[in-house]
Coordinates of C-alpha atoms in Angstrom, one line a residue:
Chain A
X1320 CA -40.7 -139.2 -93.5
X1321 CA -43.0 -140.2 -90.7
X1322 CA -41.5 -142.0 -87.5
X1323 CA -43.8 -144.5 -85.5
X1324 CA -42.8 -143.8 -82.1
X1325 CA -42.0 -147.4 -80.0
X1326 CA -40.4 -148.3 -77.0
X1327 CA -38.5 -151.2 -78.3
X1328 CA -35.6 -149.4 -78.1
X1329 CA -35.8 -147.4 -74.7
X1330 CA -36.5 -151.5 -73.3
X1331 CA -33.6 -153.4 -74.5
X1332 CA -31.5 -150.5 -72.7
X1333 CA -33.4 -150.8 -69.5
X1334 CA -32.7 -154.7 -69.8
X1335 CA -28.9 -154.0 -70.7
X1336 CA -29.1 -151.4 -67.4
X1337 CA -30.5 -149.0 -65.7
X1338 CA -31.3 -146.6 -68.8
X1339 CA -33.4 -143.8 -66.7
X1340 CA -33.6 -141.2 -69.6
X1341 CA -37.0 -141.3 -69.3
X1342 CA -36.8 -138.8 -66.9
X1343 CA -35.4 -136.1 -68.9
X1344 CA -37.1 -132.7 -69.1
X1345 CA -35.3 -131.9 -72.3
X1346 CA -34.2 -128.3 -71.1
X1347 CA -30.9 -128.7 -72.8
X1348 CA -28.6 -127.8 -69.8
X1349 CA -26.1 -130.9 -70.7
X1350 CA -25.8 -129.7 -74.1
X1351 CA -25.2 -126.2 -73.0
X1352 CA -22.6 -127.8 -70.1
X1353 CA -21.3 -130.5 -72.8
X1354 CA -16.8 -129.9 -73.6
X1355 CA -17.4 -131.5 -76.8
X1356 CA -19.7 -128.6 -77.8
X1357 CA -22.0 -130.9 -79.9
X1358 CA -25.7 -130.0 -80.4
X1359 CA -26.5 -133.8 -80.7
X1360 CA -25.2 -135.0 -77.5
X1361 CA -27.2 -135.5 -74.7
X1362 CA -30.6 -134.6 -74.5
X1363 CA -31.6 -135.3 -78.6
X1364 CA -29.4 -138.5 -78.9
X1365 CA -31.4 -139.9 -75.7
X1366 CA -35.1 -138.5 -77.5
X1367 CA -34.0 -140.7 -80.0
X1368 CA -33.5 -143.4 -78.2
X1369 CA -36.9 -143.1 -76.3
X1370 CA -38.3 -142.6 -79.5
X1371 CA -37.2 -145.5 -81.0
X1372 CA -35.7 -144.7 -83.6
X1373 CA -32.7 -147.3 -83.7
X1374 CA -31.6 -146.5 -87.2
X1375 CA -31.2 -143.1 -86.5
X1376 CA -29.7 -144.4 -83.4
X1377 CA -26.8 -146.0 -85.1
X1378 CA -26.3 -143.6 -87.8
X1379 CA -24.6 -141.4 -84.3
X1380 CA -22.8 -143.9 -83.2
X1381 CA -19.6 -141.2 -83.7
X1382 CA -21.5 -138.8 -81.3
X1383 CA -22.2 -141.8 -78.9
X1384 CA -18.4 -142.9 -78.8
X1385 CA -17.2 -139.3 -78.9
X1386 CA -18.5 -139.0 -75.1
X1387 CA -16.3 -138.0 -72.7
X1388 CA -18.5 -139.8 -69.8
X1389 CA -17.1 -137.0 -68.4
X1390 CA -20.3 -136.3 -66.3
X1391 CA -20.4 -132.0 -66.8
X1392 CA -23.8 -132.7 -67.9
X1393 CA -24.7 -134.7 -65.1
X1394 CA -23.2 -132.2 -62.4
X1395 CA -25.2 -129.3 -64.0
X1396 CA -28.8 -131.7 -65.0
X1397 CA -31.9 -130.7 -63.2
X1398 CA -33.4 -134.2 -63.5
X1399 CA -30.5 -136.1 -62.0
X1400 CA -30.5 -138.5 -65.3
X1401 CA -27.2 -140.7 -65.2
X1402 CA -26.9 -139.5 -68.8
X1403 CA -22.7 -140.7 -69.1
X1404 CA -24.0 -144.4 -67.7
X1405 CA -26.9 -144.0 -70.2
X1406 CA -24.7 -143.5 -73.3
X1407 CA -22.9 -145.7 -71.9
X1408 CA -25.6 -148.0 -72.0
X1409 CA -26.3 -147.1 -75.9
X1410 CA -22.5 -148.2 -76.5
X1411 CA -22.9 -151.3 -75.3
X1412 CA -26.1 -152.1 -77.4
X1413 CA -24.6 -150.7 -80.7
X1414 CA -21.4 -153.2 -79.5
X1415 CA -24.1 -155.7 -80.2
X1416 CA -25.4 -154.5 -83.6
X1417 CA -21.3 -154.2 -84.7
X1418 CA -21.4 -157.8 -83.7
X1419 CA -24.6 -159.2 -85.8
X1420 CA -23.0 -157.2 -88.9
X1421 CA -20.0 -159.2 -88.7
Chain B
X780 CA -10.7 -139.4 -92.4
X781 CA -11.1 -141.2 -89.3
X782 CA -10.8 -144.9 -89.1
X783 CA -14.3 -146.4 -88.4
X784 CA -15.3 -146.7 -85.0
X785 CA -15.8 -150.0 -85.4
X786 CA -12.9 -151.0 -86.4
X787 CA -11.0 -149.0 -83.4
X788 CA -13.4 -150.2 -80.7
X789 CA -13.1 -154.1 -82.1
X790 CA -9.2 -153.8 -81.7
X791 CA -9.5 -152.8 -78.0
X792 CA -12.0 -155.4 -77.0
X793 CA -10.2 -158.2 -78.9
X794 CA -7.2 -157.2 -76.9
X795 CA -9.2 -156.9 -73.7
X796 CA -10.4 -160.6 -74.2
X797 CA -7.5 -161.9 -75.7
X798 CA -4.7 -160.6 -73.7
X799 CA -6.4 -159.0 -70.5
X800 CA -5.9 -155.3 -71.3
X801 CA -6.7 -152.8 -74.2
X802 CA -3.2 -152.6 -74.9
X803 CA -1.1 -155.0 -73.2
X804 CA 2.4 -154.4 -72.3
X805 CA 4.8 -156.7 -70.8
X806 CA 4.4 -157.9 -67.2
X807 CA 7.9 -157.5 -66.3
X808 CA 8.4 -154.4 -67.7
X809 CA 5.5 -152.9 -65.9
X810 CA 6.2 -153.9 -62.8
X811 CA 10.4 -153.5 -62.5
X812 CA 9.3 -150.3 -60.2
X813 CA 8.3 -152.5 -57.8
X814 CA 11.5 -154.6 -58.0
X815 CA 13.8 -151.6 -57.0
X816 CA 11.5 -150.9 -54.2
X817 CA 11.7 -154.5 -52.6
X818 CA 8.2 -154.3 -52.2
X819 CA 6.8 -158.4 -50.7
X820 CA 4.2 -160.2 -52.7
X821 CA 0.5 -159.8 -52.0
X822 CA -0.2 -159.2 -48.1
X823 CA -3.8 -157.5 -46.3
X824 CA -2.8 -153.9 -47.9
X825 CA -1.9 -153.8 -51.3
X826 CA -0.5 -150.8 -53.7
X827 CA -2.6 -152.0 -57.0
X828 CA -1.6 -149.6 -59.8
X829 CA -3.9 -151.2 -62.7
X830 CA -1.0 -150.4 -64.7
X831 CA -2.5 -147.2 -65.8
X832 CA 0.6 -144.5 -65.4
X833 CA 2.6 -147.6 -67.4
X834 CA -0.2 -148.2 -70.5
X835 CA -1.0 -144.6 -70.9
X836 CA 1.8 -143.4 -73.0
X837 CA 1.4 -146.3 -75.1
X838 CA -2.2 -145.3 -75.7
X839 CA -0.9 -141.2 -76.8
X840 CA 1.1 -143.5 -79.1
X841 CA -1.0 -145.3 -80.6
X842 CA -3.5 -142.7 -81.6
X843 CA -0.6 -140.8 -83.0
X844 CA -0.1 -143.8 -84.9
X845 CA -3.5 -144.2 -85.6
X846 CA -3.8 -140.3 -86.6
X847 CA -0.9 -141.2 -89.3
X848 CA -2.9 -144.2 -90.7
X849 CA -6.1 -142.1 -90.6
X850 CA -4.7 -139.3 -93.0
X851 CA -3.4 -141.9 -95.2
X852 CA -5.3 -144.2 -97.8
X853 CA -4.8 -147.4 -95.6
X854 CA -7.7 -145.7 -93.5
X855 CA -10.2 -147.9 -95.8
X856 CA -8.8 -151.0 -94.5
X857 CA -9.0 -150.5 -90.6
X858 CA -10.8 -153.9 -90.5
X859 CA -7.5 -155.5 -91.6
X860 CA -6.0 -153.3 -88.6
X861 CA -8.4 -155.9 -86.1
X862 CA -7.1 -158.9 -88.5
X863 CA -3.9 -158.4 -88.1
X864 CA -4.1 -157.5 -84.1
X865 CA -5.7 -161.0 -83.6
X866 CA -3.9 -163.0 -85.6
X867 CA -0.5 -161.5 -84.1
X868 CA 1.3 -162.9 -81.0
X869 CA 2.1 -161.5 -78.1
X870 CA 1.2 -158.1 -77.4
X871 CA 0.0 -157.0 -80.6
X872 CA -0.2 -153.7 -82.2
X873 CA 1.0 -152.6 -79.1
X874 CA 4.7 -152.9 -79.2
X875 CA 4.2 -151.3 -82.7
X876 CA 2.9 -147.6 -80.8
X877 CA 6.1 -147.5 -78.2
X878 CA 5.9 -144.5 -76.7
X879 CA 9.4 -142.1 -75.9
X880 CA 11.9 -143.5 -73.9
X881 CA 11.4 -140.4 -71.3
X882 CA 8.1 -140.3 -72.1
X883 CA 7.5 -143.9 -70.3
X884 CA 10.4 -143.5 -67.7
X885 CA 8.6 -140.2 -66.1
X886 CA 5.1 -142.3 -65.7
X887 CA 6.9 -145.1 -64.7
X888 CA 8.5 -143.0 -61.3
X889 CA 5.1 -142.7 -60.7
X890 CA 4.2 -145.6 -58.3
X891 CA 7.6 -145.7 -57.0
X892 CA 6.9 -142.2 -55.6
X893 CA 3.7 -143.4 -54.3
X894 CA 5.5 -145.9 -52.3
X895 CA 8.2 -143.4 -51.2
X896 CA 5.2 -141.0 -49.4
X897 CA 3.0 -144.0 -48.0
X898 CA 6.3 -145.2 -46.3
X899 CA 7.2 -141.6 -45.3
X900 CA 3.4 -141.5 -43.9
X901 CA 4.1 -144.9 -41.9
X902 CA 1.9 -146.8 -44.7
X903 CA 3.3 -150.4 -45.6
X904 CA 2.0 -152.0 -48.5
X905 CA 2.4 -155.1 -50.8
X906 CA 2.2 -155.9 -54.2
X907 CA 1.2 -157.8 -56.6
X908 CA 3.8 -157.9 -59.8
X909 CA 2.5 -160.3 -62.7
X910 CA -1.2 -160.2 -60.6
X911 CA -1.1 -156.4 -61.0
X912 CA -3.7 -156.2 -64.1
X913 CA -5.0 -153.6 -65.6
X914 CA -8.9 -153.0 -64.5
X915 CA -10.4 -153.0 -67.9
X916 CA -11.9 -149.3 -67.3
X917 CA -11.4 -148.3 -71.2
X918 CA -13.5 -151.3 -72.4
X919 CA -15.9 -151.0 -69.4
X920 CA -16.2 -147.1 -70.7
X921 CA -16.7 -148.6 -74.4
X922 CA -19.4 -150.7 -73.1
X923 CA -17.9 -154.1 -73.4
X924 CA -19.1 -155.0 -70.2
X925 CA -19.5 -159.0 -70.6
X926 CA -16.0 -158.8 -71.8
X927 CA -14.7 -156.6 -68.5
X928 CA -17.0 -159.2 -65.9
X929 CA -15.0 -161.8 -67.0
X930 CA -11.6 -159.9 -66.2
X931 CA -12.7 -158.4 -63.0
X932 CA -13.5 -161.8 -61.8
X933 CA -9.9 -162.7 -62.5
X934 CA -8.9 -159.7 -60.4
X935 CA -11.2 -160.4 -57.8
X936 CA -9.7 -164.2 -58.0
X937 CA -5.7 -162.3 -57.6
X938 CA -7.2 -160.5 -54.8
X939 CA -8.5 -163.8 -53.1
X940 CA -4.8 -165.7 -53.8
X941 CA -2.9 -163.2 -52.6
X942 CA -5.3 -162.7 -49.0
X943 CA -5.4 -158.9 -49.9
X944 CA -8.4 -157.2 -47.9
X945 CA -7.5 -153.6 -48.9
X946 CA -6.4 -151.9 -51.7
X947 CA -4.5 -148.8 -52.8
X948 CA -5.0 -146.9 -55.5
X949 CA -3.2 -144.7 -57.8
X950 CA -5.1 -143.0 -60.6
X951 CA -8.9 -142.1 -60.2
X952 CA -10.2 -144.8 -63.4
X953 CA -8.4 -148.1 -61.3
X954 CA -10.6 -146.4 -57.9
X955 CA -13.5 -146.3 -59.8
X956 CA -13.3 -149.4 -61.6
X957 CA -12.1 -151.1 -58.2
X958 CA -14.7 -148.9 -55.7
X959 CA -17.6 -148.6 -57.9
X960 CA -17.7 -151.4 -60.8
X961 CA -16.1 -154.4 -59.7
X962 CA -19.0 -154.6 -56.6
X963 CA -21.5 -154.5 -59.7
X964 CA -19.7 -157.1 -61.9
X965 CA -18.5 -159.7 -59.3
X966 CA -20.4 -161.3 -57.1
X967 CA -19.3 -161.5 -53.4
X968 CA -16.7 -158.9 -54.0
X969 CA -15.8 -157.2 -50.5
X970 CA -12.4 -155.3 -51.0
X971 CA -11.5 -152.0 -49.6
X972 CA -10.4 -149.5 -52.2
X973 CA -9.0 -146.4 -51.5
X974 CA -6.5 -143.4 -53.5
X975 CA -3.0 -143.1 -51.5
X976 CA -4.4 -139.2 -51.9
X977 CA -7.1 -140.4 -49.2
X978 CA -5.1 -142.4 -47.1
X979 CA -2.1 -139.7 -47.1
X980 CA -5.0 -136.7 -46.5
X981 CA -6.1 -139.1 -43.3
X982 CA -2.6 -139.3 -42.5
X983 CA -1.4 -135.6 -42.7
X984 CA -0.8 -133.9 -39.8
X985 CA -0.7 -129.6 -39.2
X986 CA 2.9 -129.7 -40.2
X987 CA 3.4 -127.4 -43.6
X988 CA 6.4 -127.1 -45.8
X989 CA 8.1 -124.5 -46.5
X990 CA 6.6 -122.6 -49.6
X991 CA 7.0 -124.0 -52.5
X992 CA 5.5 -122.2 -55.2
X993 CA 2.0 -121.7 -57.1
X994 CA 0.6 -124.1 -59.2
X995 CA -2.9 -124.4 -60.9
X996 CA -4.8 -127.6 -59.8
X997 CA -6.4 -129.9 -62.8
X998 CA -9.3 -132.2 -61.2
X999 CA -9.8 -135.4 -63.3
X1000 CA -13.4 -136.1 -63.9
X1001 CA -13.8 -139.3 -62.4
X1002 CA -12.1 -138.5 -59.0
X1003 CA -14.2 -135.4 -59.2
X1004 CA -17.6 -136.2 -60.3
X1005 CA -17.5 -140.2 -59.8
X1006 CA -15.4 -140.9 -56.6
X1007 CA -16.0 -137.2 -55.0
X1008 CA -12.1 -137.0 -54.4
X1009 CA -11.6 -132.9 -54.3
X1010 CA -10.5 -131.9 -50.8
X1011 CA -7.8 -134.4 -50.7
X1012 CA -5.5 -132.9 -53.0
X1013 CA -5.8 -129.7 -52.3
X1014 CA -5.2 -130.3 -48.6
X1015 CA -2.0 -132.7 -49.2
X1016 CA -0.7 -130.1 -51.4
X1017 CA -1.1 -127.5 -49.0
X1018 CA 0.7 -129.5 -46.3
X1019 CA 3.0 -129.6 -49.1
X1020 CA 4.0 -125.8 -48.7
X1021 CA 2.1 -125.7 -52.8
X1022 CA -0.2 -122.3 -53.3
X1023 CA -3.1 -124.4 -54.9
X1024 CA -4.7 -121.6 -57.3
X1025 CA -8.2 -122.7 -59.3
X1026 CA -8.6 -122.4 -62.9
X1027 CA -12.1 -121.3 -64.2
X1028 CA -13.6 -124.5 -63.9
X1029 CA -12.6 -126.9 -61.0
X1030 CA -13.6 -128.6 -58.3
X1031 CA -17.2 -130.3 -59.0
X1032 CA -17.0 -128.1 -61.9
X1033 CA -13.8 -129.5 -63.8
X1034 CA -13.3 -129.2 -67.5
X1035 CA -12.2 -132.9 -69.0
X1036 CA -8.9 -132.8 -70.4
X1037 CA -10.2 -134.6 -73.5
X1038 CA -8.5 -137.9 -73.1
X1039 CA -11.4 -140.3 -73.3
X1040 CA -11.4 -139.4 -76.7
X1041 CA -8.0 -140.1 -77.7
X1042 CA -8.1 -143.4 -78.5
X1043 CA -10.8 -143.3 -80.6
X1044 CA -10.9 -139.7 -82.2
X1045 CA -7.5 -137.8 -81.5
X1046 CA -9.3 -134.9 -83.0
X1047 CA -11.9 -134.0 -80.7
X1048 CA -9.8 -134.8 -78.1
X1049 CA -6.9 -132.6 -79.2
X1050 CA -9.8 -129.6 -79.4
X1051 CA -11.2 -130.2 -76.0
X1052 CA -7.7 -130.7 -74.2
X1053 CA -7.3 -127.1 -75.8
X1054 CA -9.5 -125.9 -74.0
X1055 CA -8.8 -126.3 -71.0
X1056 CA -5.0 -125.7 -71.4
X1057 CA -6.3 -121.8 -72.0
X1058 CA -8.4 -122.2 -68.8
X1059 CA -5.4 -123.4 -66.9
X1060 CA -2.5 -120.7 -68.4
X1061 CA -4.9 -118.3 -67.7
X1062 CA -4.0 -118.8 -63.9
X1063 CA -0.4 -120.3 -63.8
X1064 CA 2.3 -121.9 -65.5
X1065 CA 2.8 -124.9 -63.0
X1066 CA 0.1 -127.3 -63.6
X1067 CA -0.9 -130.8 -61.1
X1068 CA -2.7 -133.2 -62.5
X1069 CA -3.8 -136.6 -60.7
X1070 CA -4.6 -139.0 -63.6
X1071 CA -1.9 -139.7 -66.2
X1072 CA -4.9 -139.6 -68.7
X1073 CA -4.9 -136.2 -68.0
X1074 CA -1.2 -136.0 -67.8
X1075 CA -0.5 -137.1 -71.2
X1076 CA -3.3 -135.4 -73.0
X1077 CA -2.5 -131.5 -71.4
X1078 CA 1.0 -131.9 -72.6
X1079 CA 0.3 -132.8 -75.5
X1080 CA -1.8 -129.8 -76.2
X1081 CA 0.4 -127.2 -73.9
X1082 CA 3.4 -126.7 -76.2
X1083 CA 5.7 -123.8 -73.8
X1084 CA 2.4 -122.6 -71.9
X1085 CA 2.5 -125.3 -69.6
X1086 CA 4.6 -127.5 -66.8
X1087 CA 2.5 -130.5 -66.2
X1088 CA 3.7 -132.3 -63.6
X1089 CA 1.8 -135.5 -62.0
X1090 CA 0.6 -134.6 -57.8
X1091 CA 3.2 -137.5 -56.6
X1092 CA 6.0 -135.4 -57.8
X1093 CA 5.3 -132.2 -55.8
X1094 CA 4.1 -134.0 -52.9
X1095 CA 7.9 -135.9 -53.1
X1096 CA 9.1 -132.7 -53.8
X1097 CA 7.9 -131.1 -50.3
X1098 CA 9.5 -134.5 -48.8
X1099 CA 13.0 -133.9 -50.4
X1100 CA 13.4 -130.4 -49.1
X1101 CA 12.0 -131.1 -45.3
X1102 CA 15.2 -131.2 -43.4
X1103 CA 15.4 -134.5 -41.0
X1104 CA 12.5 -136.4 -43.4
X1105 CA 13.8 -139.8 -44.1
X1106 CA 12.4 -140.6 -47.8
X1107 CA 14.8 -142.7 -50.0
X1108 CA 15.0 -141.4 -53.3

């Protein structure tokens, strides 16, 4: 299945907030710091995003809720992402997309 | 099976914009501390308690409830859950999840003991009964942030009524929500918001108790990582005559007791809370917390291994046994 890459996604988050996942070096330090233990959460669930893959997006919506917000990742991430604000950002836009399928 | 996220998040949010909290409780009942404790309405220096130590053992409630439905075949139909939440009136599907008698009286001594050491530390404050509202933090967490402006400009409005300039808090989510998101969400908002664990730390003096014992501190996330309250504690409960030991991960460095999750997937919460139950009867038996999130979710994964006890109480504690310390129990 090919994937066409577009930032449609990564800018309704940055109009929602200030979604700065753009920043990430993808070195897997929030995953490795992450209580819930779950390979998805943070740094591929925020490629996605950037990726704009917004299907694939809402198909985690379980990971995306299942955050803690706890901000281990944050205390331990390289990059200084807000990474629990950003999934917190992706909350509020699947909110949306629960609304439109009502 | 878990019920569908959906479904769980729309109940919360319809409660938040129908009845002004995820899950409301009476009024009157969660402000009859207050009552006993003669405290005046509103004033410059308010005790705001955002009514979390009084809606958290309804929420360990409902997601037991919610646990029952979810193993169950009703778990197809959690969109006649949100049906049935709206259409209802009053409070709800919250009266449906009451929580233990015992359960609710212990968190309910809470603010009262908060009181008992600001007075004892020469702190007088106000409050705000009926215009004590829960801050909206949950939904705000869940991302319902058009829904959560909208309250915390009726807070902000309370604020303005009762000529309240600064605010104490109890539990690190109404700081954060009152420090760190209201300035975001309303405009013109200029309150002062502070813990009682901040004021009481500025207020301590060299004095120390007497000992009191070990216990193993738990830092809650958000007063950890969000509103960097670490020292405070540990100082107060030093003063406090408590040997403050440090589990595996603290400080900065905390483990989440798993709580966030509870309302939406008891599960994951249950495996994380775990956790960090192992991390802290590795060290101790006597556990502080300093969030009543965290409170209710350790005890419910500690079985025996475990005494949780909220900070207030061994703070009140130290109080009790100093000979010649006037604090009205």
């Amino acid at each position: 299945m090919s994937t066409v890459v577009t930032s449609v996604l990564a800018d309704e988050l940055a109009v929602l907030g200030g979604f700065d996942a753009g920043v990430c070096m993808n070195c897997g330090v929030c995953t490795a710091a992450c209580p819930l233990g779950l390979d998805l959460l943070p740094r591929r669930l925020l490629r996605h995003a950037l990726l704009g893959m917004a299907e694939r997006v809402q198909g985690e919506s379980e990971a995306i809720f299942s955050c803690l917000l706890c901000r281990a990742c944050e205390a331990n991430c390289p990059a200084g992402v807000h990474i629990a604000e950003d999934v917190r950002l992706l909350r509020r836009w699947l909110l949306g997309k629960f609304e439109e399928a009502q | 099976m878990a019920l569908p996220t959906r479904d769980v998040v729309g109940v919360l949010s319809d409660n938040m914009r129908m009845r002004g909290s995820v899950l409301p409780v009476p009024a009157r009942r969660a402000s009859r501390w207050a009552r006993r404790l003669g405290l005046p309405m509103g004033g410059p220096t308010v005790l705001y308690t955002g009514l979390m130590y009084q809606i958290i053992p309804y929420i360990g409630s409902l997601s037991r409830l919610q646990a029952r439905v979810a193993a169950s075949p009703l778990a197809r139909f959690g969109g006649l859950a949100r049906l049935a939440n709206r259409a209802s009136r009053g409070y709800g599907l919250a009266l449906v999840a009451r929580p233990s008698r015992q359960e609710q009286a212990e968190l309910d001594r809470v603010p009262g003991n908060v009181v008992r050491l600001l007075r004892a530390a020469g702190v007088d404050v106000g409050y705000l009964y009926e215009d004590d509202l829960y801050t909206g933090a949950l939904a705000y967490d869940l991302g319902s942030d058009e829904v959560v402006a909208s309250h915390a400009r009726r807070v902000a409005a309370a604020f303005a009524r009762h000529g309240v300039r600064e605010v104490i808090t109890i539990d690190p989510h109404t700081t954060n929500m009152l420090r760190s998101v209201y300035p975001k969400l309303v405009e013109g908002y200029d309150v002062r918001v502070r813990s009682y664990l901040e004021v009481l730390a500025e207020h301590a003096g060299e004095a120390r108790a007497p000992s009191a014992g070990r216990a193993v501190v738990h830092d809650s996330c958000v007063f950890a990582r969000y509103e960097g309250v670490l020292d405070q504690p540990r100082r107060l409960l030093a003063a406090a005559g408590v040997e403050v030991l440090e589990p595996l991960q603290s400080g900065r460095h905390t483990w989440c007791c798993g709580g966030p999750a509870e309302s939406l997937y008891p599960e994951k919460a249950a495996a994380v809370a775990g956790e960090r139950v192992a991390q802290l009867s590795a060290v101790a038996r006597d556990c502080v917390t300093m969030c009543p999130i965290c409170l209710v979710s350790l005890r419910q994964a500690c079985g025996a291994r475990l005494a949780v006890r909220d900070i207030s109480e061994y703070l009140l504690d130290a109080r009790r046994s100093q000979a010649g310390v006037g604090v009205s129990t």
